[in-house]
């Protein structure tokens, strides 16, 4: 079964850091581009970041550029999102999503992990 | 990258058809045939229901269909059923960065 499982969310103070993980199983992880998408409480989906299959090409939304870093360990079938200098507006459920061919079509999603930034 | 524009709400009675629009620009919706639609029930992860403008993944009922004209894509749900009540989001390839629509809440009356 194709599966993505996020972890690492929690409560963090403004200015703090957190690292999210997304464990992949049931498919050949190292051939897929991967993305992070977030959803603030009661709001819509917002694209955050993407990474190509070998980890050499990244891009970020303006709102997180310079604060968040996406990476992957293909040997561990795991995607990461390092989040630094967190702000209240970063509070959201963070989803990892599999991208078929780098065409931004997300054919598999994790269940999400909640990040709350609050003092 | 600005979000794609969707109506905030749509509704229809069981058995009716409803169409949700998604308007972008020539840099996203109008420039590529990589428009996709996602269904999200409360508290659940999004699910792909349409990709490449009009294709359906395995297991998605043929009541769901998609189309595109210029910079506007559309999702049509025919023969509305109670379980179709959900939020729907469009997405388009836009080069290096991703872009979603703001979402449409579909209510089955």
XYZ file of N, CA and C in Angstrom:
684
model
N 0.843 -1.198 0.000
C 0.000 0.000 0.000
C 0.880 1.250 0.000
N 0.591 2.154 -0.916
C 1.303 3.433 -0.965
C 0.909 4.262 0.252
N 1.907 4.748 0.992
C 1.600 5.468 2.224
C 2.636 6.539 2.515
N 2.151 7.666 3.015
C 2.995 8.744 3.523
C 2.545 9.046 4.944
N 3.499 9.094 5.867
C 3.163 9.336 7.265
C 4.040 10.462 7.804
N 3.396 11.588 8.131
C 4.115 12.736 8.681
C 4.253 12.602 10.196
N 5.285 13.235 10.713
C 5.496 13.300 12.160
C 6.338 14.533 12.470
N 6.425 14.872 13.755
C 7.283 15.965 14.175
C 6.566 17.248 14.524
N 5.263 17.292 14.299
C 4.520 18.490 14.637
C 4.399 18.671 16.143
N 3.933 19.843 16.535
C 3.757 20.113 17.959
C 3.657 21.601 18.226
N 3.730 21.935 19.504
C 3.651 23.325 19.945
C 5.065 23.899 20.070
N 5.275 25.058 19.474
C 6.593 25.698 19.526
C 6.382 27.193 19.710
N 7.306 27.826 20.399
C 7.206 29.264 20.620
C 7.633 30.047 19.384
N 7.117 31.248 19.221
C 7.575 32.103 18.109
C 9.084 32.257 18.150
N 9.691 32.146 16.962
C 11.143 32.199 16.854
C 11.809 30.850 16.975
N 11.056 29.849 17.341
C 11.610 28.514 17.534
C 11.744 27.735 16.245
N 12.202 26.494 16.401
C 12.434 25.608 15.249
C 11.739 24.282 15.449
N 11.495 23.615 14.330
C 10.864 22.304 14.341
C 11.277 21.590 13.058
N 11.434 20.277 13.129
C 11.699 19.512 11.908
C 10.600 18.481 11.714
N 9.950 18.561 10.577
C 8.926 17.594 10.205
C 9.546 16.481 9.371
N 8.996 15.293 9.531
C 9.412 14.143 8.726
C 8.207 13.558 8.005
N 8.465 12.944 6.884
C 7.420 12.262 6.110
C 8.008 10.936 5.655
N 7.537 9.850 6.259
C 8.040 8.517 5.928
C 7.202 7.898 4.818
N 7.873 7.486 3.762
C 7.195 6.916 2.599
C 7.340 5.399 2.582
N 6.300 4.721 2.109
C 6.360 3.276 1.972
C 5.432 2.820 0.859
N 5.709 1.637 0.325
C 4.838 1.065 -0.696
C 5.125 1.529 -2.111
N 6.151 2.344 -2.306
C 6.516 2.779 -3.654
C 8.001 3.141 -3.693
N 8.511 3.330 -4.907
C 9.927 3.652 -5.080
C 10.130 5.135 -4.840
N 10.456 5.470 -3.611
C 10.516 6.870 -3.173
C 11.493 7.687 -4.017
N 12.620 7.123 -4.374
C 13.693 7.931 -4.958
C 13.470 8.359 -6.395
N 12.304 8.049 -6.970
C 12.029 8.519 -8.330
C 10.971 9.615 -8.358
N 10.436 9.951 -7.188
C 9.350 10.934 -7.133
C 9.802 12.277 -6.584
N 9.287 13.361 -7.188
C 9.367 14.677 -6.578
C 8.407 14.682 -5.383
N 8.730 15.497 -4.396
C 7.898 15.581 -3.197
C 7.654 17.033 -2.824
N 6.508 17.272 -2.177
C 6.120 18.626 -1.796
C 5.643 18.651 -0.344
N 5.683 19.841 0.234
C 4.986 20.133 1.475
C 3.884 21.154 1.161
N 2.712 20.887 1.701
C 1.545 21.761 1.549
C 0.985 21.978 2.948
N 0.554 23.209 3.257
C 0.021 23.438 4.591
C -1.388 24.010 4.530
N -2.079 23.881 5.663
C -3.462 24.346 5.757
C -3.676 24.918 7.143
N -3.787 26.243 7.229
C -4.084 26.888 8.506
C -5.488 26.510 8.951
N -5.760 26.549 10.239
C -7.082 26.156 10.741
C -8.211 26.899 10.045
N -9.121 26.149 9.447
C -10.269 26.737 8.778
C -9.977 27.406 7.444
N -8.760 27.253 6.954
C -8.367 27.916 5.707
C -8.066 26.895 4.606
N -7.642 27.399 3.454
C -7.392 26.542 2.311
C -5.976 25.992 2.249
N -5.749 25.185 1.217
C -4.439 24.582 1.004
C -3.479 25.633 0.447
N -2.253 25.595 0.950
C -1.216 26.514 0.474
C 0.052 25.721 0.214
N 0.577 25.840 -0.984
C 1.825 25.175 -1.327
C 2.986 25.818 -0.561
N 3.898 24.980 -0.053
C 5.010 25.468 0.753
C 6.360 25.279 0.067
N 6.615 24.051 -0.405
C 7.952 23.772 -0.930
C 7.940 22.499 -1.757
N 8.931 22.366 -2.621
C 9.048 21.137 -3.406
C 10.520 20.761 -3.581
N 10.735 19.471 -3.852
C 12.081 18.929 -3.982
C 12.067 17.862 -5.059
N 13.068 17.903 -5.933
C 13.095 16.892 -6.994
C 13.577 15.547 -6.445
N 13.612 14.557 -7.305
C 13.806 13.176 -6.853
C 15.171 12.925 -6.202
N 16.213 13.598 -6.677
C 17.531 13.341 -6.088
C 17.953 14.391 -5.084
N 17.050 15.346 -4.793
C 17.313 16.341 -3.777
C 18.158 17.515 -4.223
N 18.388 17.654 -5.525
C 19.293 18.696 -6.008
C 18.590 20.004 -6.374
N 17.278 19.986 -6.437
C 16.523 21.162 -6.907
C 15.376 21.444 -5.954
N 15.404 22.609 -5.317
C 14.362 22.979 -4.363
C 13.714 24.301 -4.762
N 12.484 24.501 -4.281
C 11.858 25.812 -4.398
C 10.896 25.995 -3.232
N 10.612 27.264 -2.925
C 9.832 27.607 -1.745
C 8.836 28.726 -2.038
N 7.760 28.737 -1.274
C 6.848 29.874 -1.302
C 7.561 31.083 -0.700
N 7.182 32.267 -1.158
C 7.808 33.498 -0.652
C 7.707 33.594 0.867
N 6.596 33.120 1.418
C 6.332 33.267 2.848
C 7.277 32.455 3.728
N 7.958 31.463 3.160
C 8.851 30.617 3.971
C 10.285 30.644 3.468
N 10.519 31.280 2.338
C 11.875 31.341 1.759
C 12.860 31.905 2.780
N 13.971 31.215 2.959
C 14.996 31.659 3.897
C 14.798 31.171 5.315
N 13.623 30.646 5.630
C 13.338 30.130 6.983
C 13.160 28.616 6.985
N 12.602 28.068 5.916
C 12.336 26.630 5.828
C 13.322 25.989 4.851
N 13.678 24.735 5.123
C 14.541 23.965 4.239
C 13.956 22.582 4.023
N 13.750 22.242 2.768
C 13.240 20.910 2.419
C 14.434 20.024 2.055
N 14.364 18.776 2.458
C 15.435 17.833 2.129
C 14.863 16.423 2.129
N 15.682 15.471 1.715
C 15.231 14.078 1.694
C 16.416 13.156 1.905
N 16.104 11.977 2.420
C 17.082 10.903 2.556
C 16.498 9.714 1.816
N 16.939 9.501 0.605
C 16.360 8.424 -0.204
C 16.700 7.039 0.342
N 17.783 6.932 1.085
C 18.125 5.647 1.702
C 17.137 5.290 2.810
N 16.559 6.316 3.430
C 15.583 6.101 4.507
C 14.148 6.328 4.050
N 13.960 6.601 2.771
C 12.612 6.858 2.230
C 11.875 7.934 3.032
N 12.570 9.006 3.325
C 12.009 10.037 4.190
C 12.250 11.434 3.631
N 11.218 12.249 3.704
C 11.252 13.659 3.343
C 11.247 14.482 4.625
N 11.930 15.621 4.601
C 12.001 16.476 5.776
C 11.616 17.907 5.443
N 11.211 18.631 6.496
C 11.034 20.073 6.392
C 11.582 20.675 7.685
N 12.717 21.350 7.572
C 13.283 22.056 8.700
C 12.696 23.463 8.732
N 12.045 23.787 9.828
C 11.366 25.079 9.943
C 12.030 25.893 11.046
N 12.612 27.030 10.690
C 13.264 27.915 11.637
C 12.532 29.254 11.704
N 12.840 30.030 12.734
C 12.250 31.366 12.908
C 10.736 31.321 12.730
N 10.120 30.390 13.408
C 8.679 30.183 13.233
C 7.864 31.361 13.733
N 6.766 31.612 13.017
C 5.857 32.710 13.325
C 4.464 32.162 13.591
N 3.634 32.974 14.214
C 2.268 32.545 14.493
C 1.542 32.143 13.208
N 1.834 32.840 12.129
C 1.152 32.563 10.860
C 1.609 31.258 10.198
N 2.601 30.608 10.774
C 3.014 29.285 10.283
C 2.170 28.164 10.896
N 1.310 28.520 11.839
C 0.427 27.528 12.457
C -0.467 26.902 11.393
N -0.394 25.585 11.287
C -1.139 24.889 10.229
C -0.942 23.387 10.369
N -1.781 22.647 9.663
C -1.510 21.230 9.413
C -0.600 21.170 8.184
N 0.487 20.438 8.320
C 1.440 20.291 7.227
C 1.296 18.903 6.621
N 1.059 18.892 5.319
C 0.937 17.641 4.576
C 2.151 17.449 3.666
N 2.655 16.228 3.568
C 3.574 15.922 2.479
C 2.758 15.268 1.366
N 3.190 15.478 0.143
C 2.449 14.971 -1.005
C 3.412 14.504 -2.079
N 3.054 13.399 -2.713
C 3.862 12.853 -3.800
C 3.438 13.479 -5.117
N 4.431 13.857 -5.895
C 4.203 14.490 -7.199
C 4.581 13.481 -8.266
N 3.670 13.190 -9.191
C 3.899 12.145 -10.177
C 5.205 12.312 -10.957
N 5.318 13.421 -11.661
C 6.460 13.583 -12.567
C 7.064 14.974 -12.494
N 6.865 15.669 -11.359
C 7.338 17.037 -11.285
C 6.385 17.993 -11.976
N 5.132 17.569 -12.174
C 4.136 18.405 -12.833
C 3.091 18.929 -11.856
N 3.412 18.873 -10.578
C 2.521 19.388 -9.526
C 1.159 18.720 -9.513
N 1.119 17.451 -9.810
C -0.095 16.644 -9.636
C 0.173 15.695 -8.483
N -0.573 15.918 -7.395
C -0.289 15.229 -6.137
C -1.190 14.011 -5.999
N -0.637 12.840 -6.276
C -1.460 11.634 -6.331
C -1.476 10.848 -5.028
N -0.743 11.312 -4.035
C -0.745 10.649 -2.734
C -0.409 11.690 -1.677
N -1.182 11.675 -0.572
C -0.998 12.638 0.508
C -0.844 11.896 1.831
N -0.089 12.490 2.743
C -0.069 11.982 4.098
C -1.288 12.469 4.864
N -1.386 12.067 6.122
C -2.537 12.447 6.937
C -2.366 13.814 7.590
N -1.135 14.351 7.530
C -0.878 15.677 8.069
C -0.362 15.652 9.491
N 0.399 16.688 9.843
C 0.874 16.870 11.213
C 0.685 18.342 11.585
N 0.150 18.577 12.769
C -0.210 19.929 13.186
C 0.972 20.632 13.843
N 1.245 21.827 13.355
C 2.258 22.694 13.949
C 1.550 23.919 14.515
N 1.764 24.158 15.786
C 1.167 25.320 16.450
C 2.278 26.215 16.974
N 2.286 27.453 16.513
C 3.300 28.419 16.952
C 2.615 29.420 17.872
N 2.956 29.339 19.139
C 2.286 30.183 20.131
C 3.123 30.263 21.395
N 3.018 31.393 22.066
C 3.727 31.548 23.336
C 2.827 31.173 24.508
N 3.553 34.265 -6.437
C 2.542 33.510 -7.184
C 1.183 33.664 -6.499
N 0.209 34.299 -7.148
C -1.097 34.499 -6.552
C -1.906 33.222 -6.628
N -2.802 33.051 -5.644
C -3.656 31.879 -5.640
C -4.615 31.932 -6.818
N -5.011 30.767 -7.278
C -6.027 30.665 -8.307
C -7.369 31.049 -7.695
N -8.282 31.584 -8.508
C -9.548 32.087 -8.001
C -10.669 31.072 -8.164
N -11.261 30.699 -7.039
C -12.424 29.815 -7.014
C -13.559 30.509 -6.277
N -14.816 30.167 -6.616
C -15.931 30.685 -5.813
C -15.879 30.042 -4.437
N -16.194 30.779 -3.376
C -16.102 30.199 -2.035
C -17.111 29.093 -1.773
N -18.233 29.116 -2.471
C -19.252 28.110 -2.213
C -20.004 27.741 -3.482
N -20.580 26.560 -3.454
C -21.440 26.061 -4.519
C -22.405 25.074 -3.879
N -23.536 24.886 -4.507
C -24.505 23.952 -3.936
C -25.404 23.375 -5.011
N -26.020 22.248 -4.687
C -26.968 21.606 -5.570
C -27.721 20.526 -4.838
N -28.832 20.143 -5.381
C -29.649 19.090 -4.788
C -29.167 17.727 -5.278
N -29.474 16.676 -4.547
C -29.089 15.337 -5.002
C -29.584 15.069 -6.420
N -28.692 14.519 -7.235
C -29.037 14.211 -8.617
C -28.724 15.331 -9.596
N -28.574 16.546 -9.098
C -28.255 17.679 -9.969
C -26.765 17.711 -10.295
N -26.397 18.643 -11.182
C -24.997 18.867 -11.540
C -24.549 20.227 -11.023
N -23.301 20.288 -10.614
C -22.704 21.535 -10.160
C -21.337 21.702 -10.823
N -21.030 22.933 -11.214
C -19.734 23.224 -11.815
C -18.994 24.263 -10.991
N -17.731 23.981 -10.705
C -16.871 24.874 -9.936
C -15.767 25.386 -10.859
N -15.573 26.692 -10.870
C -14.566 27.280 -11.746
C -13.269 27.561 -10.992
N -12.198 27.701 -11.772
C -10.862 27.949 -11.226
C -10.128 28.830 -12.237
N -9.942 30.093 -11.895
C -9.359 31.039 -12.841
C -7.945 31.414 -12.456
N -7.056 31.300 -13.416
C -5.666 31.661 -13.207
C -5.191 32.620 -14.277
N -3.977 32.411 -14.726
C -3.373 33.264 -15.754
C -2.710 32.401 -16.821
N -2.127 33.049 -17.785
C -1.414 32.326 -18.834
C -0.126 31.691 -18.308
N 0.280 32.062 -17.096
C 1.489 31.495 -16.486
C 1.205 30.207 -15.709
N -0.060 29.903 -15.510
C -0.397 28.671 -14.801
C -1.501 27.915 -15.543
N -2.756 28.150 -15.211
C -3.858 27.379 -15.821
C -3.821 27.456 -17.345
N -3.678 28.652 -17.874
C -3.729 28.831 -19.319
C -2.513 28.333 -20.067
N -1.407 28.135 -19.346
C -0.167 27.785 -20.004
C 0.154 26.310 -20.040
N -0.556 25.518 -19.248
C -0.236 24.094 -19.143
C -1.511 23.265 -19.003
N -1.448 22.029 -19.422
C -2.572 21.112 -19.215
C -2.348 20.248 -17.971
N -1.775 20.863 -16.946
C -1.513 20.163 -15.685
C -2.365 20.756 -14.573
N -3.659 20.849 -14.831
C -4.609 21.285 -13.822
C -5.157 20.053 -13.111
N -5.206 20.128 -11.797
C -5.735 19.021 -11.010
C -6.729 19.555 -9.991
N -7.602 18.652 -9.530
C -8.627 18.989 -8.550
C -8.560 17.997 -7.390
N -8.793 18.523 -6.184
C -8.708 17.724 -4.971
C -9.978 17.888 -4.158
N -10.426 16.778 -3.613
C -11.585 16.746 -2.726
C -11.084 16.578 -1.305
N -11.628 17.386 -0.377
C -11.219 17.251 1.016
C -12.438 17.256 1.926
N -12.645 16.151 2.621
C -13.684 16.082 3.632
C -13.117 16.606 4.952
N -13.988 17.087 5.852
C -13.513 17.668 7.113
C -12.605 16.726 7.898
N -11.467 17.243 8.297
C -10.535 16.463 9.099
C -9.738 15.422 8.339
N -9.886 15.404 7.014
C -9.196 14.401 6.205
C -8.174 15.056 5.287
N -7.270 14.231 4.767
C -6.305 14.718 3.792
C -6.983 14.909 2.436
N -6.478 15.795 1.623
C -7.032 15.951 0.261
C -6.865 14.665 -0.545
N -7.753 14.518 -1.525
C -7.723 13.360 -2.420
C -7.819 13.837 -3.862
N -6.951 13.331 -4.717
C -6.963 13.691 -6.134
C -8.193 13.115 -6.819
N -8.977 13.983 -7.497
C -10.151 13.495 -8.218
C -10.066 13.749 -9.727
N -9.290 14.741 -10.159
C -9.086 15.034 -11.571
C -7.635 15.470 -11.763
N -6.986 14.977 -12.817
C -5.647 15.435 -13.135
C -5.525 15.670 -14.643
N -4.513 16.426 -15.025
C -4.319 16.794 -16.446
C -5.637 17.272 -17.039
N -6.272 18.196 -16.365
C -7.507 18.890 -16.769
C -8.751 18.002 -16.679
N -8.693 16.786 -17.244
C -9.930 16.022 -17.405
C -9.806 14.527 -17.130
N -8.669 14.068 -16.651
C -8.490 12.630 -16.426
C -8.860 12.256 -14.992
N -9.431 11.085 -14.821
C -9.830 10.597 -13.498
C -8.905 9.481 -13.023
N -8.429 9.575 -11.781
C -7.643 8.455 -11.226
C -8.538 7.233 -11.043
N -7.939 6.065 -10.970
C -8.726 4.861 -10.702
C -9.539 5.009 -9.428
N -10.798 4.585 -9.493
C -11.640 4.603 -8.313
C -12.480 5.870 -8.162
N -12.199 6.904 -8.925
C -13.005 8.124 -8.868
C -14.205 7.954 -9.803
N -15.403 8.155 -9.306
C -16.602 7.956 -10.141
C -16.604 8.858 -11.376
N -17.218 8.373 -12.452
C -17.266 9.170 -13.686
C -18.248 10.335 -13.580
N -18.850 10.506 -12.410
C -19.665 11.699 -12.155
C -18.787 12.948 -12.061
N -17.492 12.738 -11.843
C -16.550 13.852 -11.762
C -15.893 14.040 -13.132
N -15.954 15.280 -13.638
C -15.326 15.574 -14.909
C -14.679 16.949 -14.871
N -13.698 17.155 -15.735
C -12.988 18.427 -15.760
C -12.817 18.932 -17.173
N -12.627 20.243 -17.279
C -12.412 20.877 -18.570
C -11.619 22.158 -18.362
N -11.214 22.756 -19.486
C -10.465 24.015 -19.417
C -10.726 24.822 -20.665
N -10.833 26.137 -20.470
C -10.938 27.062 -21.584
C -10.118 28.302 -21.235
N -9.087 28.531 -22.015
C -8.222 29.671 -21.729
C -7.595 29.562 -20.356
N -7.775 30.600 -19.540
C -7.188 30.627 -18.201
C -8.110 30.092 -17.113
N -9.227 29.497 -17.503
C -10.195 28.998 -16.526
C -10.433 27.502 -16.693
N -10.252 26.789 -15.593
C -10.563 25.360 -15.545
C -11.860 25.174 -14.774
N -12.511 24.044 -15.009
C -13.780 23.772 -14.342
C -13.860 22.322 -13.914
N -14.487 22.112 -12.765
C -14.816 20.777 -12.269
C -16.332 20.663 -12.238
N -16.855 19.622 -12.849
C -18.295 19.370 -12.818
C -18.559 18.069 -12.071
N -19.480 18.139 -11.132
C -19.937 16.947 -10.420
C -21.384 16.715 -10.835
N -21.621 15.617 -11.509
C -22.957 15.294 -11.992
C -23.611 14.290 -11.059
N -24.948 14.241 -11.094
C -25.641 13.276 -10.250
C -25.207 13.378 -8.805
N -25.281 14.594 -8.262
C -24.781 14.863 -6.911
C -25.276 13.834 -5.900
N -24.343 13.403 -5.045
C -24.675 12.504 -3.950
C -24.222 13.149 -2.640
N -24.816 12.703 -1.556
C -24.514 13.289 -0.246
C -23.023 13.264 0.057
N -22.341 12.198 -0.352
C -20.908 12.067 -0.030
C -20.026 13.012 -0.843
N -20.614 13.721 -1.816
C -19.838 14.689 -2.586
C -19.666 16.002 -1.820
N -20.419 16.153 -0.736
C -20.296 17.375 0.063
C -18.904 17.426 0.684
N -18.130 18.438 0.307
C -16.726 18.537 0.706
C -16.172 19.861 0.197
N -14.918 20.127 0.541
C -14.200 21.253 -0.043
C -13.436 20.764 -1.265
N -13.400 21.592 -2.295
C -12.703 21.239 -3.528
C -11.673 22.322 -3.856
N -10.476 21.869 -4.199
C -9.380 22.778 -4.512
C -8.807 22.470 -5.890
N -8.551 23.509 -6.658
C -7.847 23.309 -7.918
C -6.366 23.626 -7.699
N -5.569 23.102 -8.609
C -4.129 23.312 -8.570
C -3.627 23.315 -9.996
N -2.605 24.105 -10.259
C -2.014 24.115 -11.591
C -0.503 24.114 -11.502
N 0.119 23.425 -12.442
C 1.565 23.566 -12.593
C 1.827 25.018 -12.958
N 2.884 25.583 -12.337
C 3.206 26.991 -12.588
C 4.715 27.185 -12.560
N 5.440 26.220 -13.087
C 6.887 26.357 -13.098
C 7.482 25.904 -11.780
N 8.343 26.710 -11.227
C 9.088 26.292 -10.050
C 8.257 26.318 -8.774
N 7.157 27.051 -8.800
C 6.368 27.153 -7.574
C 4.960 26.629 -7.784
N 4.382 26.095 -6.720
C 3.038 25.564 -6.807
C 1.998 26.625 -6.498
N 0.770 26.373 -6.955
C -0.316 27.299 -6.665
C -1.635 26.557 -6.586
N -2.372 26.808 -5.519
C -3.703 26.239 -5.323
C -4.746 27.330 -5.451
N -5.977 26.906 -5.719
C -7.100 27.801 -5.589
C -7.469 27.958 -4.128
N -8.313 28.951 -3.840
C -8.697 29.219 -2.468
C -9.673 28.212 -1.883
N -10.243 27.367 -2.742
C -11.156 26.335 -2.273
C -12.616 26.714 -2.438
N -13.434 25.700 -2.709
C -14.884 25.875 -2.840
C -15.578 24.848 -1.966
N -16.452 25.328 -1.106
C -17.229 24.413 -0.271
C -18.483 24.010 -1.032
N -18.580 22.730 -1.353
C -19.733 22.208 -2.069
C -20.730 21.639 -1.062
N -21.933 22.182 -1.099
C -23.008 21.727 -0.209
C -24.053 20.993 -1.025
N -24.415 19.803 -0.572
C -25.498 19.038 -1.191
C -26.753 19.296 -0.366
N -27.713 19.974 -0.984
C -28.892 20.455 -0.257
C -29.828 19.324 0.160
